[in-house]
CSV table of C-alpha atoms in Angstrom, one decimal:
chain,number,residue,atom,x,y,z
A,1234,MET,CA,52.0,-93.8,70.3
A,1235,THR,CA,52.1,-97.0,69.8
A,1236,ALA,CA,49.5,-98.0,72.4
A,1237,PHE,CA,46.8,-96.2,70.5
A,1238,ALA,CA,48.0,-97.6,67.1
A,1239,ASP,CA,45.2,-100.1,67.1
A,1240,ARG,CA,42.3,-97.2,66.7
A,1241,SER,CA,41.5,-94.9,64.3
A,1242,CYS,CA,39.9,-91.6,65.4
A,1243,ALA,CA,38.5,-89.4,62.2
A,1244,PRO,CA,36.5,-86.1,62.8
A,1245,LEU,CA,33.1,-86.4,64.5
A,1246,ALA,CA,31.5,-83.3,62.3
A,1247,THR,CA,32.4,-81.3,59.3
A,1248,VAL,CA,33.7,-77.9,60.4
A,1249,SER,CA,34.9,-74.8,58.4
A,1250,GLY,CA,38.7,-75.0,57.7
A,1251,CYS,CA,39.1,-78.9,58.0
A,1252,ASP,CA,40.8,-79.0,54.8
A,1253,LEU,CA,42.7,-75.8,55.3
A,1254,ARG,CA,46.3,-75.5,54.2
A,1255,VAL,CA,48.8,-73.2,55.6
A,1256,PRO,CA,52.3,-71.8,54.6
A,1257,LEU,CA,55.4,-73.1,56.5
A,1258,VAL,CA,58.4,-70.4,57.7
A,1259,GLN,CA,60.8,-72.8,56.0
A,1260,GLY,CA,59.1,-73.4,52.8
A,1261,GLY,CA,56.0,-75.3,51.7
A,1262,GLU,CA,52.5,-75.7,53.3
A,1263,THR,CA,50.8,-78.3,55.1
A,1264,GLY,CA,47.1,-78.9,56.8
A,1265,TYR,CA,46.4,-76.9,59.6
A,1266,ALA,CA,45.9,-78.6,62.7
A,1267,ASN,CA,43.7,-76.4,64.9
A,1268,PHE,CA,44.0,-77.2,68.6
A,1269,ASP,CA,42.4,-73.5,69.6
A,1270,TYR,CA,38.7,-74.7,69.7
A,1271,ALA,CA,38.5,-73.4,73.3
A,1272,ALA,CA,38.9,-70.0,72.1
A,1273,SER,CA,36.9,-70.1,68.5
A,1274,ALA,CA,35.9,-73.2,67.4
A,1275,PRO,CA,35.1,-73.4,63.6
A,1276,ALA,CA,31.5,-73.4,62.4
A,1277,LEU,CA,30.0,-76.6,61.7
A,1278,ALA,CA,28.7,-77.3,58.2
A,1279,GLN,CA,25.1,-76.9,59.5
A,1280,VAL,CA,25.7,-73.7,61.0
A,1281,THR,CA,27.1,-72.2,57.7
A,1282,ASP,CA,24.5,-73.6,55.8
A,1283,ARG,CA,21.8,-72.4,57.8
A,1284,VAL,CA,23.4,-68.9,57.5
A,1285,ALA,CA,23.6,-69.2,53.8
A,1286,ALA,CA,19.8,-70.1,53.4
A,1287,LEU,CA,19.0,-67.1,55.5
A,1288,LEU,CA,21.0,-64.7,54.1
A,1289,PRO,CA,18.8,-63.8,50.7
A,1290,TYR,CA,15.7,-63.2,53.3
A,1291,TYR,CA,17.9,-61.3,55.7
A,1292,ALA,CA,16.1,-58.2,56.9
A,1293,SER,CA,15.0,-56.1,60.3
A,1294,VAL,CA,13.5,-58.3,62.3
A,1295,HIS,CA,9.8,-57.3,64.3
A,1296,ARG,CA,7.2,-55.3,62.9
A,1297,GLY,CA,7.9,-55.4,59.6
A,1298,ALA,CA,5.3,-56.6,57.2
A,1299,GLY,CA,7.7,-57.5,54.3
A,1300,TYR,CA,8.0,-61.3,53.5
A,1301,ALA,CA,11.9,-61.1,54.1
A,1302,SER,CA,11.2,-59.5,57.6
A,1303,ARG,CA,8.9,-61.8,58.6
A,1304,ILE,CA,10.8,-65.1,57.6
A,1305,SER,CA,14.0,-63.3,59.6
A,1306,THR,CA,11.7,-62.5,62.5
A,1307,ASP,CA,10.3,-66.1,62.8
A,1308,CYS,CA,14.1,-67.6,62.5
A,1309,TYR,CA,14.9,-64.7,65.4
A,1310,GLU,CA,11.9,-66.1,67.5
A,1311,ALA,CA,12.4,-69.8,66.7
A,1312,ALA,CA,16.2,-69.8,67.7
A,1313,ARG,CA,15.1,-69.1,71.5
A,1314,GLY,CA,13.3,-72.2,71.2
A,1315,SER,CA,16.5,-74.7,69.9
A,1316,VAL,CA,18.3,-73.0,72.7
A,1317,ALA,CA,15.6,-73.8,75.3
A,1318,ARG,CA,15.4,-77.4,74.1
A,1319,PHE,CA,19.1,-77.6,73.6
A,1320,LEU,CA,19.7,-76.8,77.5
A,1321,ASN,CA,16.2,-78.3,78.3
A,1322,ALA,CA,15.2,-74.9,80.0
A,1323,ASP,CA,12.4,-74.6,82.5
A,1324,ASP,CA,9.2,-73.1,81.6
A,1325,ASP,CA,10.1,-69.9,83.8
A,1326,GLN,CA,13.6,-69.3,82.1
A,1327,VAL,CA,13.9,-66.6,79.5
A,1328,VAL,CA,16.1,-66.9,76.5
A,1329,VAL,CA,18.3,-63.4,76.1
A,1330,PHE,CA,20.6,-63.0,73.1
A,1331,THR,CA,23.7,-60.9,73.6
A,1332,ARG,CA,27.2,-60.9,72.0
A,1333,ASN,CA,28.5,-63.5,74.0
A,1334,THR,CA,29.5,-65.0,77.1
A,1335,THR,CA,31.2,-61.8,78.6
A,1336,ASP,CA,28.0,-59.5,77.3
A,1337,ALA,CA,25.3,-61.9,78.9
A,1338,LEU,CA,27.1,-61.8,82.5
A,1339,ASN,CA,27.6,-58.4,82.3
A,1340,LEU,CA,23.7,-58.2,81.2
A,1341,LEU,CA,23.1,-60.4,84.6
A,1342,ALA,CA,25.3,-58.5,87.0
A,1343,ALA,CA,23.2,-55.3,86.7
A,1344,CYS,CA,20.3,-57.4,87.3
A,1345,VAL,CA,21.7,-59.1,90.4
A,1346,PRO,CA,19.9,-57.7,93.7
A,1347,GLY,CA,22.6,-58.5,96.0
A,1348,ASP,CA,26.4,-60.0,96.5
A,1349,THR,CA,27.8,-62.6,94.1
A,1350,VAL,CA,30.1,-65.2,95.0
A,1351,VAL,CA,32.8,-66.5,93.2
A,1352,LEU,CA,35.9,-68.8,93.1
A,1353,ASP,CA,39.5,-67.5,91.9
A,1354,VAL,CA,39.9,-69.7,89.4
A,1355,GLU,CA,37.2,-68.1,87.1
A,1356,HIS,CA,37.7,-66.6,83.5
A,1357,HIS,CA,37.7,-63.1,83.7
A,1358,ALA,CA,34.1,-63.1,82.1
A,1359,ASN,CA,33.3,-64.8,85.3
A,1360,PHE,CA,35.1,-63.0,87.4
A,1361,LEU,CA,34.9,-58.9,86.8
A,1362,PRO,CA,31.6,-58.1,86.4
A,1363,TRP,CA,30.2,-58.7,89.7
A,1364,THR,CA,31.7,-56.1,91.6
A,1365,ARG,CA,28.8,-53.9,90.7
A,1366,HIS,CA,26.6,-55.5,93.7
A,1367,GLY,CA,29.3,-56.9,95.8
A,1368,ARG,CA,31.8,-59.4,94.8
A,1369,ARG,CA,33.0,-62.3,96.9
A,1370,VAL,CA,36.0,-64.1,96.4
A,1371,VAL,CA,36.4,-67.9,97.8
A,1372,PRO,CA,39.7,-69.3,97.1
A,1373,ALA,CA,39.8,-72.6,95.6
A,1374,ALA,CA,41.6,-75.1,97.7
A,1375,ASP,CA,43.4,-78.2,96.3
A,1376,THR,CA,40.8,-80.6,96.0
A,1377,VAL,CA,37.2,-80.2,94.6
A,1378,GLU,CA,35.7,-81.5,98.1
A,1379,GLU,CA,37.7,-79.1,100.1
A,1380,THR,CA,36.8,-76.4,97.2
A,1381,ILE,CA,33.2,-77.1,97.9
A,1382,GLN,CA,33.2,-76.4,101.8
A,1383,ARG,CA,34.6,-73.2,101.3
A,1384,VAL,CA,31.6,-72.4,99.4
A,1385,VAL,CA,29.4,-73.7,101.7
A,1386,ALA,CA,30.9,-71.9,104.7
A,1387,GLU,CA,31.1,-68.5,102.9
A,1388,LEU,CA,27.4,-68.8,101.5
A,1389,CYS,CA,26.6,-69.9,105.2
A,1390,ALA,CA,28.4,-67.3,106.6
A,1391,LYS,CA,26.5,-64.4,104.7
A,1392,PRO,CA,23.8,-64.4,102.6
A,1393,ALA,CA,24.3,-64.1,98.5
A,1394,ALA,CA,22.2,-63.6,96.3
A,1395,LEU,CA,24.1,-65.4,93.5
A,1396,LEU,CA,26.7,-68.0,92.8
A,1397,ALA,CA,28.7,-67.7,90.1
A,1398,ILE,CA,30.7,-70.6,88.9
A,1399,THR,CA,32.6,-72.0,85.7
A,1400,GLY,CA,30.7,-74.7,84.5
A,1401,ALA,CA,34.6,-76.1,83.2
A,1402,SER,CA,37.8,-74.5,83.5
A,1403,ASN,CA,39.0,-72.5,80.3
A,1404,VAL,CA,42.4,-73.4,81.7
A,1405,THR,CA,42.5,-76.9,82.5
A,1406,GLY,CA,39.0,-78.3,81.2
A,1407,GLU,CA,38.4,-79.6,84.8
A,1408,LEU,CA,34.8,-80.0,86.0
A,1409,LEU,CA,32.8,-78.9,88.9
A,1410,PRO,CA,29.5,-81.0,90.2
A,1411,LEU,CA,27.1,-78.4,89.0
A,1412,GLU,CA,23.8,-80.5,90.2
A,1413,ARG,CA,25.6,-80.8,93.9
A,1414,LEU,CA,26.6,-76.9,94.1
A,1415,ALA,CA,23.0,-75.9,92.8
A,1416,TRP,CA,21.6,-77.7,95.4
A,1417,ILE,CA,23.7,-76.4,98.2
A,1418,ALA,CA,23.5,-72.8,96.9
A,1419,HIS,CA,19.5,-73.3,97.2
A,1420,GLN,CA,19.6,-74.5,100.5
A,1421,CYS,CA,21.3,-71.4,101.5
A,1422,GLY,CA,18.7,-69.1,99.4
A,1423,THR,CA,21.0,-68.5,96.8
A,1424,ARG,CA,20.7,-68.9,93.3
A,1425,ILE,CA,23.6,-70.1,90.9
A,1426,LEU,CA,24.9,-69.1,87.6
A,1427,VAL,CA,26.9,-71.5,85.4
A,1428,ASP,CA,29.5,-69.9,83.1
A,1429,ALA,CA,29.0,-72.7,80.3
A,1430,ALA,CA,31.5,-71.2,77.6
A,1431,GLN,CA,33.5,-74.1,77.8
A,1432,LEU,CA,31.0,-76.5,79.1
A,1433,ALA,CA,28.5,-76.3,76.2
A,1434,PRO,CA,30.3,-77.5,73.3
A,1435,HIS,CA,31.6,-80.4,75.2
A,1436,ARG,CA,28.8,-82.0,77.1
A,1437,ARG,CA,25.1,-81.9,77.7
A,1438,ILE,CA,23.4,-79.5,79.9
A,1439,ASP,CA,20.1,-80.5,81.6
A,1440,LEU,CA,18.9,-76.8,83.4
A,1441,ARG,CA,16.2,-78.5,85.0
A,1442,ALA,CA,17.8,-81.8,86.6
A,1443,ALA,CA,20.7,-79.8,87.5
A,1444,GLY,CA,18.6,-77.1,89.4
A,1445,ILE,CA,20.7,-73.9,87.3
A,1446,ASP,CA,19.0,-70.9,87.7
A,1447,TYR,CA,20.9,-68.9,85.4
A,1448,LEU,CA,23.4,-69.8,82.4
A,1449,ALA,CA,25.7,-68.2,79.5
A,1450,PHE,CA,27.5,-69.4,76.8
A,1451,SER,CA,29.2,-68.0,73.9
A,1452,GLY,CA,28.3,-68.8,70.0
A,1453,HIS,CA,31.8,-68.6,68.9
A,1454,LYS,CA,33.0,-71.6,71.1
A,1455,ALA,CA,30.1,-73.6,70.3
A,1456,TYR,CA,30.9,-73.9,66.7
A,1457,ALA,CA,28.9,-70.6,65.5
A,1458,PRO,CA,31.2,-68.2,65.0
A,1459,PHE,CA,28.6,-65.7,64.0
A,1460,GLY,CA,29.0,-62.8,67.3
A,1461,ALA,CA,25.8,-63.9,69.3
A,1462,GLY,CA,26.1,-65.6,72.5
A,1463,VAL,CA,22.6,-66.2,74.7
A,1464,LEU,CA,21.5,-65.7,78.7
A,1465,VAL,CA,19.1,-68.3,79.9
A,1466,GLY,CA,17.7,-67.9,83.0
A,1467,ARG,CA,14.7,-67.1,85.8
A,1468,ARG,CA,12.9,-64.3,84.4
A,1469,ASP,CA,12.0,-62.2,87.6
A,1470,TRP,CA,15.6,-60.7,88.2
A,1471,LEU,CA,15.3,-59.9,84.2
A,1472,ASP,CA,12.1,-58.4,84.3
A,1473,ALA,CA,12.7,-56.2,87.7
A,1474,ALA,CA,15.8,-54.7,86.2
A,1475,GLU,CA,16.5,-52.0,84.5
A,1476,PRO,CA,17.2,-52.8,80.6
A,1477,TYR,CA,20.5,-53.6,79.7
A,1478,LEU,CA,20.5,-51.3,76.8
A,1479,ALA,CA,17.2,-48.1,76.5
A,1480,GLY,CA,16.3,-48.2,73.1
A,1481,GLY,CA,14.1,-49.2,70.2
A,1482,GLY,CA,12.6,-53.0,70.8
A,1483,ALA,CA,12.9,-52.9,74.5
A,1484,VAL,CA,9.7,-50.7,74.8
A,1485,ARG,CA,6.4,-51.3,75.1
A,1486,ALA,CA,5.5,-47.3,74.5
A,1487,VAL,CA,7.3,-44.3,74.9
A,1488,SER,CA,6.0,-40.5,75.7
A,1489,ALA,CA,7.9,-37.5,76.5
A,1490,ASP,CA,7.3,-38.0,80.0
A,1491,GLY,CA,8.5,-41.6,80.6
A,1492,VAL,CA,9.0,-44.9,79.2
A,1493,GLU,CA,7.2,-48.5,79.7
A,1494,TRP,CA,9.9,-51.1,79.6
A,1495,ALA,CA,8.8,-54.6,77.7
A,1496,PRO,CA,9.2,-58.0,79.9
A,1497,ALA,CA,12.4,-60.0,79.5
A,1498,PRO,CA,13.9,-61.2,76.8
A,1499,GLN,CA,12.6,-57.9,74.7
A,1500,ARG,CA,13.7,-55.6,77.7
A,1501,HIS,CA,17.6,-56.3,77.4
A,1502,GLU,CA,17.8,-57.0,73.5
A,1503,ALA,CA,17.1,-53.1,72.3
A,1504,GLY,CA,18.4,-52.4,69.3
A,1505,SER,CA,18.7,-54.4,66.0
A,1506,PRO,CA,19.6,-58.0,66.7
A,1507,ASN,CA,22.1,-60.0,65.3
A,1508,VAL,CA,19.7,-62.3,63.0
A,1509,LEU,CA,22.4,-63.7,61.4
A,1510,GLY,CA,24.5,-64.7,64.4
A,1511,VAL,CA,21.2,-65.7,66.5
A,1512,ALA,CA,20.3,-68.2,63.6
A,1513,ALA,CA,24.0,-69.8,63.3
A,1514,LEU,CA,23.6,-69.9,67.3
A,1515,ALA,CA,20.4,-71.9,66.9
A,1516,ALA,CA,21.4,-74.2,64.6
A,1517,ALA,CA,24.6,-74.8,66.5
A,1518,CYS,CA,22.5,-75.8,69.3
A,1519,ASP,CA,20.5,-78.0,66.8
A,1520,ALA,CA,23.3,-80.0,65.4
A,1521,LEU,CA,25.4,-80.8,69.0
A,1522,ALA,CA,21.4,-82.2,69.9
A,1523,SER,CA,21.6,-84.1,67.5
A,1524,LEU,CA,25.0,-86.2,67.8
A,1525,ASP,CA,25.7,-89.4,69.9
A,1526,GLU,CA,26.2,-88.0,73.6
A,1527,THR,CA,28.4,-91.3,73.8
A,1528,GLU,CA,29.8,-91.0,70.6
A,1529,VAL,CA,31.3,-87.4,71.3
A,1530,LEU,CA,31.9,-88.1,74.8
A,1531,GLU,CA,34.5,-91.5,74.0
A,1532,HIS,CA,35.9,-89.2,71.1
A,1533,GLU,CA,37.3,-86.3,73.4
A,1534,ARG,CA,38.5,-88.7,76.1
A,1535,TYR,CA,40.3,-90.8,73.7
A,1536,LEU,CA,41.7,-88.0,71.9
A,1537,THR,CA,42.7,-86.1,75.0
A,1538,HIS,CA,44.2,-88.9,76.8
A,1539,ARG,CA,46.1,-89.8,73.8
A,1540,LEU,CA,47.4,-86.3,73.9
A,1541,ARG,CA,48.5,-86.3,77.5
A,1542,TYR,CA,49.9,-89.8,76.9
A,1543,GLY,CA,52.2,-88.8,74.5
A,1544,LEU,CA,53.5,-85.7,76.0
A,1545,LYS,CA,54.1,-87.9,79.3
A,1546,THR,CA,56.5,-89.2,77.1
A,1547,VAL,CA,58.4,-85.7,76.2
A,1548,PRO,CA,61.0,-84.6,78.9
A,1549,GLY,CA,60.0,-81.2,80.5
A,1550,VAL,CA,56.6,-81.0,79.9
A,1551,ASN,CA,54.2,-79.9,83.1
A,1552,PHE,CA,51.0,-80.5,82.9
A,1553,LEU,CA,48.6,-77.6,85.0
A,1554,ARG,CA,45.9,-78.5,86.9
A,1555,ILE,CA,43.3,-77.2,89.6
A,1556,TRP,CA,42.4,-80.0,91.9
A,1557,ARG,CA,44.4,-83.3,92.7
A,1558,ASP,CA,40.9,-85.2,92.9
A,1559,SER,CA,38.7,-83.7,90.0
A,1560,ALA,CA,37.1,-86.8,88.0
A,1561,ASP,CA,36.6,-85.6,84.7
A,1562,ALA,CA,37.3,-83.0,82.2
A,1563,VAL,CA,36.4,-81.7,79.0
A,1564,GLY,CA,39.3,-81.6,76.1
A,1565,ILE,CA,41.4,-78.9,77.0
A,1566,VAL,CA,45.1,-79.4,77.7
A,1567,ALA,CA,47.4,-77.0,79.7
A,1568,PHE,CA,50.8,-77.4,79.6
A,1569,THR,CA,54.5,-76.0,79.7
A,1570,VAL,CA,57.5,-77.0,78.5
A,1571,ASP,CA,60.9,-76.1,80.3
A,1572,GLY,CA,63.3,-74.2,79.3
A,1573,PHE,CA,61.1,-72.6,76.7
A,1574,GLU,CA,58.5,-69.4,76.7
A,1575,PRO,CA,54.8,-70.3,75.6
A,1576,GLY,CA,54.8,-68.0,73.1
A,1577,ARG,CA,57.6,-68.9,71.7
A,1578,VAL,CA,56.3,-72.9,71.8
A,1579,ALA,CA,53.5,-71.6,69.9
A,1580,ALA,CA,55.2,-69.4,67.3
A,1581,TYR,CA,57.0,-72.3,66.9
A,1582,LEU,CA,54.0,-74.8,66.3
A,1583,SER,CA,52.5,-72.4,63.9
A,1584,ALA,CA,55.6,-71.6,62.0
A,1585,GLU,CA,57.2,-74.9,61.5
A,1586,HIS,CA,54.4,-77.1,61.8
A,1587,GLY,CA,51.0,-75.3,61.2
A,1588,ILE,CA,49.6,-76.2,64.4
A,1589,GLY,CA,47.6,-73.7,66.3
A,1590,VAL,CA,47.8,-73.7,69.9
A,1591,ARG,CA,47.1,-71.1,72.6
A,1592,ASP,CA,49.4,-69.4,74.7
A,1593,GLY,CA,49.3,-66.8,77.9
A,1594,ARG,CA,47.3,-66.4,80.7
A,1595,PHE,CA,44.0,-67.3,79.3
A,1596,CYS,CA,42.2,-64.4,80.7
A,1597,ALA,CA,42.3,-66.3,84.1
A,1598,HIS,CA,45.2,-64.0,86.1
A,1599,PRO,CA,43.9,-64.9,89.5
A,1600,LEU,CA,44.2,-68.8,88.6
A,1601,LEU,CA,47.7,-68.8,86.6
A,1602,ALA,CA,48.9,-66.8,90.3
A,1603,ARG,CA,47.6,-69.7,92.1
A,1604,LEU,CA,49.3,-72.4,89.6
A,1605,GLY,CA,52.6,-70.7,90.0
A,1606,VAL,CA,53.2,-69.7,86.2
A,1607,ASP,CA,53.5,-66.6,84.2
A,1608,ALA,CA,51.7,-68.4,81.3
A,1609,ALA,CA,51.1,-71.5,79.6
A,1610,LEU,CA,50.5,-73.6,76.6
A,1611,ARG,CA,46.8,-74.5,76.0
A,1612,ALA,CA,45.9,-77.2,73.4
A,1613,SER,CA,42.3,-77.3,73.3
A,1614,ILE,CA,40.3,-80.6,71.3
A,1615,GLY,CA,36.6,-80.6,69.5
A,1616,LEU,CA,34.8,-82.3,67.2
A,1617,GLY,CA,36.6,-81.7,63.9
A,1618,THR,CA,40.1,-83.1,65.9
A,1619,THR,CA,41.9,-86.1,64.5
A,1620,ALA,CA,44.3,-88.6,66.0
A,1621,THR,CA,46.9,-87.4,63.4
A,1622,ASP,CA,46.2,-84.1,64.8
A,1623,VAL,CA,47.0,-85.1,68.4
A,1624,ASP,CA,50.2,-87.1,66.9
A,1625,ARG,CA,51.6,-83.9,65.2
A,1626,LEU,CA,51.4,-81.8,67.8
A,1627,VAL,CA,53.0,-84.6,70.2
A,1628,ASP,CA,56.1,-85.3,67.6
A,1629,ALA,CA,56.3,-81.3,66.9
A,1630,ILE,CA,57.2,-80.8,71.1
A,1631,SER,CA,59.3,-83.9,71.1
A,1632,THR,CA,61.4,-82.3,68.3
A,1633,LEU,CA,61.4,-79.0,70.3
A,1634,VAL,CA,62.5,-80.3,73.5
A,1635,HIS,CA,65.4,-82.7,71.5
A,1636,LYS,CA,66.6,-80.7,68.6
A,1637,GLY,CA,65.5,-77.1,69.3
A,1638,PRO,CA,63.6,-75.0,66.8
A,1639,SER,CA,64.9,-74.8,62.9
A,1640,TRP,CA,64.2,-70.9,62.9
A,1641,ASP,CA,64.7,-67.9,64.7
A,1642,TYR,CA,62.3,-66.1,66.5
A,1643,ALA,CA,62.2,-62.7,68.4
A,1644,GLU,CA,60.0,-61.3,71.0
A,1645,THR,CA,58.2,-58.1,70.1
A,1646,ASP,CA,55.9,-56.3,72.8
A,1647,GLY,CA,55.0,-59.5,74.2
A,1648,GLN,CA,54.3,-61.3,70.8
A,1649,TRP,CA,56.6,-64.5,69.5
A,1650,ASN,CA,57.2,-64.3,65.7
A,1651,PRO,CA,59.7,-66.1,63.5
A,1652,ALA,CA,62.5,-63.6,62.4
A,1653,PRO,CA,62.5,-63.3,59.8
A,1654,GLU,CA,58.9,-64.2,58.9
A,1655,THR,CA,58.4,-65.5,55.4
A,1656,ARG,CA,54.9,-66.6,55.3
A,1657,PRO,CA,52.8,-64.1,53.5
A,1658,PHE,CA,49.8,-62.4,55.5
A,1659,ALA,CA,46.8,-60.0,54.3
A,1660,ALA,CA,48.6,-57.3,56.1
A,1661,THR,CA,51.9,-57.1,54.5
A,1662,ASP,CA,51.0,-59.2,51.2
A,1663,ALA,CA,47.8,-58.0,49.3
A,1664,GLY,CA,45.7,-61.0,48.0
A,1665,ALA,CA,47.2,-63.4,49.9
A,1666,ALA,CA,44.7,-64.7,52.3
A,1667,PRO,CA,40.9,-64.3,51.1
A,1668,CYS,CA,40.1,-60.8,52.9
A,1669,GLY,CA,42.7,-59.5,50.7
A,1670,PHE,CA,43.3,-56.3,53.6
């Protein structure tokens, strides 16, 4: 790591758990190194502050005259403006609050009046919902350019209502040229949906400039882990479709003989909404928008390069990549280690080094099959990641390869764990963890 010794890289923002201490299987404890941002990012301080401030006023939103209800309603509706500004949404695009990206994409799938074209590199959330009206899968090529040409050929061969595309791969972090794909889709009379679950926490998105018709992302991946997501998109399909859920809040009037549904976004937000989750999502959007874009990008690229550089020096480490000509990626590094099951490596990193990574197939089974691996490891970088964290991960992988683990591990029902497990967990040691299960 000497090539990087001249630069200090501190966290760019304060996140929950930044001072977390975790037990080690061999005894003692250490600071937790979180490389699982791509699964769920910790809450930003601004997010927890806003939720704490709103909690005393928490009440049911809409149609309530009480002061707390008025405050909660104002916060809930103002959150639409925060999201719209964060994405520079068009005037005709509405903000619908959902549970997460999967929920948002299933909502839109029920509104699409025709076929949807997808790539085989998508997260299951952007692969499975589109079968309702017809899903056409385009196999990705080895290059971005050839993949785009395949998309063009598919859209030209037969009309499609929607092109549903990832903003950033949840496996490798690689980016596609969204503005170009939007232009291509529109030339073919097709709208475009971007799954921005991995893109929104890392890159600024301008819906107007890029020509993106629909976009979805999750709060829990964008430093707002309070159970809210969002679908932003053009109104006409959302207004024409049946409500996602039938119930109170989605209606204008109801009689014994029929119902008059409200327009979007209320049309698809039946029931009592997640007020605190929406407030958290809005706070995260505001906080991310306030950060210096260049500084965020430099922080991420530096740490990602540092991690790749370090892992390249370890024998047997192999990186996953979709396209050999991809020019950019967010802070995600997927890899395997020869001779070691990914699940075993992840268990070793956690148990012996206090490092959290993700292992498995990342809800992207078709992509992992294309890449020729049954499972892999994924280290993802966020605003709270430091150069020290990166060096700890590299050193831990190097120790594993050169010396092996110092503890035994066993696989049960597909899950690797230390054998024996000496660390306290809430499920087995009452009071050992804050939840006290």
